[in-house]
PDB file of C-alpha atoms in Angstrom:
ATOM      1  CA  ASP A   1       0.000   0.000   0.000  1.00 61.00           C
ATOM      2  CA  ALA A   2       1.139   3.535  -0.771  1.00 63.00           C
ATOM      3  CA  LYS A   3       2.614   5.677   1.986  1.00 87.00           C
ATOM      4  CA  THR A   4       0.753   8.773   3.176  1.00 93.00           C
ATOM      5  CA  THR A   5       1.955  11.993   4.773  1.00 95.00           C
ATOM      6  CA  GLN A   6      -0.189  14.035   7.150  1.00 97.00           C
ATOM      7  CA  PRO A   7       0.550  17.001   9.398  1.00 97.00           C
ATOM      8  CA  PRO A   8       0.986  15.848  12.997  1.00 96.00           C
ATOM      9  CA  SER A   9      -1.540  18.293  14.402  1.00 97.00           C
ATOM     10  CA  MET A  10      -4.116  20.923  13.475  1.00 97.00           C
ATOM     11  CA  ASP A  11      -6.482  23.259  15.277  1.00 97.00           C
ATOM     12  CA  CYS A  12      -9.954  24.363  14.315  1.00 96.00           C
ATOM     13  CA  ALA A  13     -12.550  26.660  15.854  1.00 97.00           C
ATOM     14  CA  GLU A  14     -15.909  25.141  16.689  1.00 97.00           C
ATOM     15  CA  GLY A  15     -18.451  25.726  13.930  1.00 97.00           C
ATOM     16  CA  ARG A  16     -15.812  26.326  11.282  1.00 97.00           C
ATOM     17  CA  ALA A  17     -14.774  23.898   8.566  1.00 97.00           C
ATOM     18  CA  ALA A  18     -11.845  21.621   9.330  1.00 98.00           C
ATOM     19  CA  ASN A  19      -9.730  20.806   6.291  1.00 98.00           C
ATOM     20  CA  LEU A  20      -7.310  17.930   6.844  1.00 98.00           C
ATOM     21  CA  PRO A  21      -4.723  17.357   4.102  1.00 97.00           C
ATOM     22  CA  CYS A  22      -3.062  14.128   3.066  1.00 97.00           C
ATOM     23  CA  ASN A  23      -0.291  13.509   0.551  1.00 96.00           C
ATOM     24  CA  HIS A  24      -0.110  10.161  -1.234  1.00 94.00           C
ATOM     25  CA  SER A  25       2.141  10.896  -4.180  1.00 93.00           C
ATOM     26  CA  THR A  26       2.948   7.215  -4.868  1.00 90.00           C
ATOM     27  CA  ILE A  27      -0.670   6.080  -5.018  1.00 90.00           C
ATOM     28  CA  SER A  28      -1.443   3.441  -7.646  1.00 86.00           C
ATOM     29  CA  GLY A  29      -4.360   3.511 -10.037  1.00 86.00           C
ATOM     30  CA  ASN A  30      -6.267   0.833  -8.159  1.00 84.00           C
ATOM     31  CA  GLU A  31      -5.734   2.232  -4.671  1.00 87.00           C
ATOM     32  CA  TYR A  32      -8.499   3.980  -2.785  1.00 89.00           C
ATOM     33  CA  VAL A  33      -8.137   6.766  -0.235  1.00 92.00           C
ATOM     34  CA  TYR A  34      -9.702   5.970   3.135  1.00 92.00           C
ATOM     35  CA  TRP A  35     -10.187   8.186   6.156  1.00 95.00           C
ATOM     36  CA  TYR A  36     -10.665   6.962   9.705  1.00 95.00           C
ATOM     37  CA  ARG A  37     -10.683   8.776  13.000  1.00 97.00           C
ATOM     38  CA  GLN A  38      -9.997   7.696  16.553  1.00 97.00           C
ATOM     39  CA  ILE A  39     -11.564   9.521  19.427  1.00 95.00           C
ATOM     40  CA  HIS A  40      -9.705   9.152  22.696  1.00 90.00           C
ATOM     41  CA  SER A  41      -9.981   5.668  24.224  1.00 83.00           C
ATOM     42  CA  GLN A  42     -12.184   4.371  21.408  1.00 92.00           C
ATOM     43  CA  GLY A  43     -11.535   2.166  18.406  1.00 94.00           C
ATOM     44  CA  PRO A  44     -10.961   3.809  15.024  1.00 94.00           C
ATOM     45  CA  GLN A  45     -14.104   4.789  13.138  1.00 94.00           C
ATOM     46  CA  TYR A  46     -14.580   4.712   9.378  1.00 92.00           C
ATOM     47  CA  ILE A  47     -15.392   8.135   7.905  1.00 95.00           C
ATOM     48  CA  ILE A  48     -15.286   8.041   4.117  1.00 94.00           C
ATOM     49  CA  HIS A  49     -13.364   6.696   1.137  1.00 91.00           C
ATOM     50  CA  GLY A  50     -12.935   7.452  -2.562  1.00 92.00           C
ATOM     51  CA  LEU A  51     -11.039   6.524  -5.709  1.00 91.00           C
ATOM     52  CA  LYS A  52     -10.879   9.642  -7.854  1.00 91.00           C
ATOM     53  CA  ASN A  53     -14.179  11.459  -7.593  1.00 86.00           C
ATOM     54  CA  ASN A  54     -15.088  13.718  -4.716  1.00 93.00           C
ATOM     55  CA  GLU A  55     -17.284  12.031  -2.158  1.00 95.00           C
ATOM     56  CA  THR A  56     -19.670  13.264   0.518  1.00 96.00           C
ATOM     57  CA  ASN A  57     -21.586  11.550   3.273  1.00 94.00           C
ATOM     58  CA  GLU A  58     -23.253  12.554   6.492  1.00 94.00           C
ATOM     59  CA  MET A  59     -19.941  12.848   8.292  1.00 93.00           C
ATOM     60  CA  ALA A  60     -17.599  14.547   5.858  1.00 97.00           C
ATOM     61  CA  SER A  61     -16.510  15.358   2.320  1.00 98.00           C
ATOM     62  CA  LEU A  62     -13.457  13.986   0.554  1.00 98.00           C
ATOM     63  CA  ILE A  63     -11.744  16.003  -2.140  1.00 97.00           C
ATOM     64  CA  ILE A  64      -9.171  14.148  -4.259  1.00 96.00           C
ATOM     65  CA  THR A  65      -6.937  16.087  -6.635  1.00 96.00           C
ATOM     66  CA  GLU A  66      -7.077  15.274 -10.316  1.00 94.00           C
ATOM     67  CA  ASP A  67      -3.650  13.627 -10.264  1.00 95.00           C
ATOM     68  CA  ARG A  68      -4.737  11.719  -7.115  1.00 95.00           C
ATOM     69  CA  LYS A  69      -1.484  12.589  -5.343  1.00 95.00           C
ATOM     70  CA  SER A  70      -3.233  14.334  -2.496  1.00 96.00           C
ATOM     71  CA  SER A  71      -6.617  14.642  -0.829  1.00 97.00           C
ATOM     72  CA  THR A  72      -8.435  16.709   1.758  1.00 98.00           C
ATOM     73  CA  LEU A  73     -10.963  15.582   4.314  1.00 98.00           C
ATOM     74  CA  ILE A  74     -13.465  18.305   5.124  1.00 98.00           C
ATOM     75  CA  LEU A  75     -15.586  18.424   8.257  1.00 97.00           C
ATOM     76  CA  PRO A  76     -17.957  21.248   7.273  1.00 96.00           C
ATOM     77  CA  HIS A  77     -18.972  22.414  10.751  1.00 95.00           C
ATOM     78  CA  ALA A  78     -16.559  21.056  13.321  1.00 97.00           C
ATOM     79  CA  THR A  79     -17.772  20.417  16.850  1.00 97.00           C
ATOM     80  CA  LEU A  80     -15.878  19.683  20.042  1.00 97.00           C
ATOM     81  CA  ARG A  81     -16.769  16.003  19.565  1.00 96.00           C
ATOM     82  CA  ASP A  82     -14.726  15.975  16.343  1.00 97.00           C
ATOM     83  CA  THR A  83     -11.520  16.285  18.364  1.00 98.00           C
ATOM     84  CA  ALA A  84      -9.683  13.086  17.431  1.00 98.00           C
ATOM     85  CA  VAL A  85      -6.773  11.575  15.535  1.00 97.00           C
ATOM     86  CA  TYR A  86      -7.561  11.414  11.823  1.00 98.00           C
ATOM     87  CA  TYR A  87      -5.895   8.763   9.673  1.00 96.00           C
ATOM     88  CA  CYS A  88      -5.520   8.880   5.907  1.00 96.00           C
ATOM     89  CA  ILE A  89      -4.863   5.449   4.396  1.00 92.00           C
ATOM     90  CA  VAL A  90      -4.520   4.238   0.828  1.00 88.00           C
ATOM     91  CA  ARG A  91      -5.188   0.646  -0.051  1.00 83.00           C
ATOM     92  CA  VAL A  92      -6.437  -1.647  -2.762  1.00 75.00           C
ATOM     93  CA  ASN A  93     -10.015  -2.792  -2.880  1.00 67.00           C
ATOM     94  CA  ALA A  94     -10.946  -6.026  -4.580  1.00 57.00           C
ATOM     95  CA  GLY A  95     -14.189  -5.426  -6.343  1.00 47.00           C
ATOM     96  CA  GLY A  96     -17.007  -4.646  -3.973  1.00 43.00           C
ATOM     97  CA  THR A  97     -15.562  -6.502  -1.008  1.00 46.00           C
ATOM     98  CA  SER A  98     -13.301  -5.239   1.715  1.00 45.00           C
ATOM     99  CA  TYR A  99      -9.907  -6.686   0.979  1.00 58.00           C
ATOM    100  CA  GLY A 100      -6.669  -7.177   2.775  1.00 64.00           C
ATOM    101  CA  LYS A 101      -5.216  -5.215   5.566  1.00 72.00           C
ATOM    102  CA  LEU A 102      -5.451  -1.602   6.681  1.00 81.00           C
ATOM    103  CA  THR A 103      -2.153  -0.023   7.719  1.00 84.00           C
ATOM    104  CA  PHE A 104      -2.351   3.028   9.990  1.00 89.00           C
ATOM    105  CA  GLY A 105       0.238   5.794  10.092  1.00 89.00           C
ATOM    106  CA  GLN A 106       0.578   8.425  12.812  1.00 91.00           C
ATOM    107  CA  GLY A 107      -2.366  10.511  11.620  1.00 95.00           C
ATOM    108  CA  THR A 108      -3.293  14.124  12.377  1.00 97.00           C
ATOM    109  CA  ILE A 109      -4.402  15.172  15.832  1.00 97.00           C
ATOM    110  CA  LEU A 110      -7.289  17.567  15.255  1.00 98.00           C
ATOM    111  CA  THR A 111      -8.223  19.762  18.189  1.00 98.00           C
ATOM    112  CA  VAL A 112     -11.494  21.659  17.933  1.00 98.00           C
ATOM    113  CA  HIS A 113     -11.643  24.531  20.400  1.00 96.00           C
ATOM    114  CA  PRO A 114     -14.565  26.706  21.517  1.00 95.00           C
TER     115      PRO A 114
ATOM    116  CA  ASP B   1     -26.337  -4.895  15.398  1.00 66.00           C
ATOM    117  CA  ALA B   2     -24.251  -4.612  18.561  1.00 79.00           C
ATOM    118  CA  GLY B   3     -21.080  -4.067  16.585  1.00 93.00           C
ATOM    119  CA  VAL B   4     -17.783  -5.795  17.249  1.00 96.00           C
ATOM    120  CA  ILE B   5     -17.740  -7.014  20.834  1.00 97.00           C
ATOM    121  CA  GLN B   6     -14.506  -7.434  22.741  1.00 98.00           C
ATOM    122  CA  SER B   7     -13.949  -8.828  26.198  1.00 97.00           C
ATOM    123  CA  PRO B   8     -12.712  -8.079  28.697  1.00 97.00           C
ATOM    124  CA  ARG B   9     -12.538  -4.267  28.511  1.00 96.00           C
ATOM    125  CA  HIS B  10      -9.689  -4.180  31.006  1.00 97.00           C
ATOM    126  CA  GLU B  11      -7.255  -6.872  32.054  1.00 97.00           C
ATOM    127  CA  VAL B  12      -4.543  -6.631  34.662  1.00 98.00           C
ATOM    128  CA  THR B  13      -2.293  -9.637  35.008  1.00 97.00           C
ATOM    129  CA  GLU B  14       1.050 -10.589  36.427  1.00 97.00           C
ATOM    130  CA  MET B  15       4.070 -11.243  34.280  1.00 97.00           C
ATOM    131  CA  GLY B  16       4.235 -14.867  33.205  1.00 97.00           C
ATOM    132  CA  GLN B  17       0.493 -15.450  33.274  1.00 97.00           C
ATOM    133  CA  GLU B  18      -1.564 -16.462  30.270  1.00 97.00           C
ATOM    134  CA  VAL B  19      -3.915 -13.842  28.859  1.00 98.00           C
ATOM    135  CA  THR B  20      -6.814 -14.501  26.494  1.00 98.00           C
ATOM    136  CA  LEU B  21      -8.594 -11.713  24.672  1.00 98.00           C
ATOM    137  CA  ARG B  22     -11.901 -12.386  22.950  1.00 98.00           C
ATOM    138  CA  CYS B  23     -13.705 -10.940  19.986  1.00 98.00           C
ATOM    139  CA  LYS B  24     -17.119 -11.407  18.414  1.00 98.00           C
ATOM    140  CA  PRO B  25     -17.236  -9.884  14.924  1.00 96.00           C
ATOM    141  CA  ILE B  26     -20.295  -8.482  13.199  1.00 94.00           C
ATOM    142  CA  SER B  27     -22.460 -11.229  11.765  1.00 93.00           C
ATOM    143  CA  GLY B  28     -21.842 -11.673   8.042  1.00 90.00           C
ATOM    144  CA  HIS B  29     -18.399 -10.086   8.053  1.00 90.00           C
ATOM    145  CA  ASP B  30     -15.799 -12.357   6.483  1.00 89.00           C
ATOM    146  CA  TYR B  31     -12.633 -10.566   7.604  1.00 90.00           C
ATOM    147  CA  LEU B  32     -11.374 -10.252  11.167  1.00 94.00           C
ATOM    148  CA  PHE B  33      -8.345  -8.258  12.299  1.00 94.00           C
ATOM    149  CA  TRP B  34      -6.385  -7.972  15.529  1.00 96.00           C
ATOM    150  CA  TYR B  35      -4.508  -4.707  16.176  1.00 96.00           C
ATOM    151  CA  ARG B  36      -2.348  -3.514  19.033  1.00 97.00           C
ATOM    152  CA  GLN B  37      -1.948   0.150  19.981  1.00 96.00           C
ATOM    153  CA  THR B  38       0.787   1.721  22.073  1.00 95.00           C
ATOM    154  CA  MET B  39       1.984   5.282  22.393  1.00 91.00           C
ATOM    155  CA  MET B  40       5.362   4.392  20.945  1.00 91.00           C
ATOM    156  CA  ARG B  41       4.290   2.278  17.971  1.00 91.00           C
ATOM    157  CA  GLY B  42       0.760   3.456  17.220  1.00 91.00           C
ATOM    158  CA  LEU B  43      -1.724   1.007  15.700  1.00 93.00           C
ATOM    159  CA  GLU B  44      -0.094  -2.201  14.529  1.00 93.00           C
ATOM    160  CA  LEU B  45      -1.804  -5.008  12.672  1.00 93.00           C
ATOM    161  CA  LEU B  46      -0.997  -8.310  14.349  1.00 95.00           C
ATOM    162  CA  ILE B  47      -2.954 -10.843  12.305  1.00 94.00           C
ATOM    163  CA  TYR B  48      -6.026 -11.102  10.128  1.00 92.00           C
ATOM    164  CA  PHE B  49      -8.406 -13.844   9.064  1.00 93.00           C
ATOM    165  CA  ASN B  50     -10.597 -14.361   6.022  1.00 90.00           C
ATOM    166  CA  ASN B  51     -13.443 -16.847   6.371  1.00 92.00           C
ATOM    167  CA  ASN B  52     -11.881 -18.061   9.625  1.00 95.00           C
ATOM    168  CA  VAL B  53      -8.525 -18.808   7.971  1.00 94.00           C
ATOM    169  CA  PRO B  54      -5.408 -16.862   9.042  1.00 93.00           C
ATOM    170  CA  ILE B  55      -4.132 -14.901   6.037  1.00 89.00           C
ATOM    171  CA  ASP B  56      -1.264 -12.826   7.379  1.00 89.00           C
ATOM    172  CA  ASP B  57       0.312 -13.205  10.815  1.00 92.00           C
ATOM    173  CA  SER B  58       3.504 -11.336  10.011  1.00 91.00           C
ATOM    174  CA  GLY B  59       2.667  -8.726  12.620  1.00 92.00           C
ATOM    175  CA  MET B  60       2.558 -11.165  15.510  1.00 95.00           C
ATOM    176  CA  PRO B  61       5.547 -10.077  17.582  1.00 89.00           C
ATOM    177  CA  GLU B  62       6.657 -13.404  19.028  1.00 88.00           C
ATOM    178  CA  ASP B  63       5.712 -17.028  19.436  1.00 92.00           C
ATOM    179  CA  ARG B  64       4.170 -16.054  22.753  1.00 96.00           C
ATOM    180  CA  PHE B  65       1.297 -14.621  20.743  1.00 97.00           C
ATOM    181  CA  SER B  66      -1.274 -16.835  19.062  1.00 97.00           C
ATOM    182  CA  ALA B  67      -4.683 -16.234  17.537  1.00 98.00           C
ATOM    183  CA  LYS B  68      -7.509 -18.525  16.571  1.00 97.00           C
ATOM    184  CA  MET B  69     -10.842 -18.228  14.866  1.00 98.00           C
ATOM    185  CA  PRO B  70     -12.724 -21.481  15.414  1.00 97.00           C
ATOM    186  CA  ASN B  71     -15.885 -20.180  13.770  1.00 96.00           C
ATOM    187  CA  ALA B  72     -17.289 -17.110  12.058  1.00 95.00           C
ATOM    188  CA  SER B  73     -18.550 -15.571  15.280  1.00 95.00           C
ATOM    189  CA  PHE B  74     -15.581 -15.857  17.610  1.00 96.00           C
ATOM    190  CA  SER B  75     -11.860 -15.217  17.753  1.00 98.00           C
ATOM    191  CA  THR B  76      -9.240 -15.223  20.490  1.00 98.00           C
ATOM    192  CA  LEU B  77      -5.823 -13.664  20.891  1.00 98.00           C
ATOM    193  CA  LYS B  78      -3.683 -15.415  23.467  1.00 98.00           C
ATOM    194  CA  ILE B  79      -0.422 -14.316  25.066  1.00 97.00           C
ATOM    195  CA  GLN B  80       1.509 -16.952  26.960  1.00 97.00           C
ATOM    196  CA  PRO B  81       3.539 -16.078  28.924  1.00 96.00           C
ATOM    197  CA  SER B  82       2.717 -12.387  29.203  1.00 97.00           C
ATOM    198  CA  GLU B  83       5.391  -9.718  29.729  1.00 97.00           C
ATOM    199  CA  PRO B  84       5.170  -6.069  30.828  1.00 97.00           C
ATOM    200  CA  ARG B  85       6.026  -4.892  27.291  1.00 96.00           C
ATOM    201  CA  ASP B  86       2.799  -6.523  26.082  1.00 97.00           C
ATOM    202  CA  SER B  87       0.852  -3.821  27.903  1.00 97.00           C
ATOM    203  CA  ALA B  88      -1.251  -2.064  25.275  1.00 97.00           C
ATOM    204  CA  VAL B  89      -4.777  -1.641  23.969  1.00 97.00           C
ATOM    205  CA  TYR B  90      -5.759  -4.523  21.725  1.00 98.00           C
ATOM    206  CA  PHE B  91      -8.437  -3.895  19.121  1.00 97.00           C
ATOM    207  CA  CYS B  92     -10.432  -6.350  17.088  1.00 97.00           C
ATOM    208  CA  ALA B  93     -12.068  -5.258  13.833  1.00 95.00           C
ATOM    209  CA  SER B  94     -14.211  -6.927  11.214  1.00 93.00           C
ATOM    210  CA  SER B  95     -15.208  -6.082   7.678  1.00 88.00           C
ATOM    211  CA  GLY B  96     -17.591  -7.447   5.120  1.00 80.00           C
ATOM    212  CA  PRO B  97     -19.229  -6.671   1.803  1.00 71.00           C
ATOM    213  CA  ALA B  98     -19.545  -2.966   2.508  1.00 70.00           C
ATOM    214  CA  TYR B  99     -16.464  -0.811   2.565  1.00 69.00           C
ATOM    215  CA  GLY B 100     -14.805   0.123   5.818  1.00 78.00           C
ATOM    216  CA  TYR B 101     -13.845  -1.712   8.935  1.00 87.00           C
ATOM    217  CA  THR B 102     -15.756  -1.724  12.219  1.00 92.00           C
ATOM    218  CA  PHE B 103     -13.599  -1.731  15.321  1.00 95.00           C
ATOM    219  CA  GLY B 104     -14.454  -2.935  18.786  1.00 96.00           C
ATOM    220  CA  SER B 105     -13.957  -0.842  21.894  1.00 96.00           C
ATOM    221  CA  GLY B 106     -10.672  -2.553  22.675  1.00 97.00           C
ATOM    222  CA  THR B 107      -9.140  -4.403  25.599  1.00 98.00           C
ATOM    223  CA  ARG B 108      -6.693  -2.471  27.737  1.00 97.00           C
ATOM    224  CA  LEU B 109      -4.080  -4.948  28.918  1.00 98.00           C
ATOM    225  CA  THR B 110      -1.715  -4.171  31.760  1.00 98.00           C
ATOM    226  CA  VAL B 111       0.980  -6.681  32.638  1.00 98.00           C
ATOM    227  CA  VAL B 112       2.692  -5.991  35.951  1.00 97.00           C
TER     228      VAL B 112
END
């Protein structure tokens, strides 16, 4: 799986958008971009994933650059409960089934303050 | 669905004792993963199963660690004998036809 680079920490004011960047310059054509987060003392939680198109769900939006070498996770209206470690991971999917292992890096510690 | 269920939530044991961690994956999920998390090393994949068969155990640190999945609804991670450096939070996760993994709440292991 391709390596990712994320800033170690970021701050965001409550109610504002949080934009978390991720570089994955060695991503392969069949690798997806996944985002997970881990709130203190809990297991990681799936947020969103995409291949090359921008994606949106009830939790967040994912913007992937045209060359797919970087992406941004957007939390449109951050709340204090969004304070967590956010992990950007790239991996291969096999068809429509979860496949293989998920390798976590160090992630970005996002702190949302009042 | 109750999600991925791990037990116990906390375990304190003495060095040299056997420790068994348990996991019940989400029904219908065909992949099961065991991770370990420490401050120094972050989240590490120890082993994963597909349809109850171990696929990759390259992350298992030593022969003291073993994992089994006797059926689709149960898995164990055993450490024998345990050592203080095994102290960590151990997570189980499962995945199925839909994308994304679901993690359990973890077992915090302390070996004294």
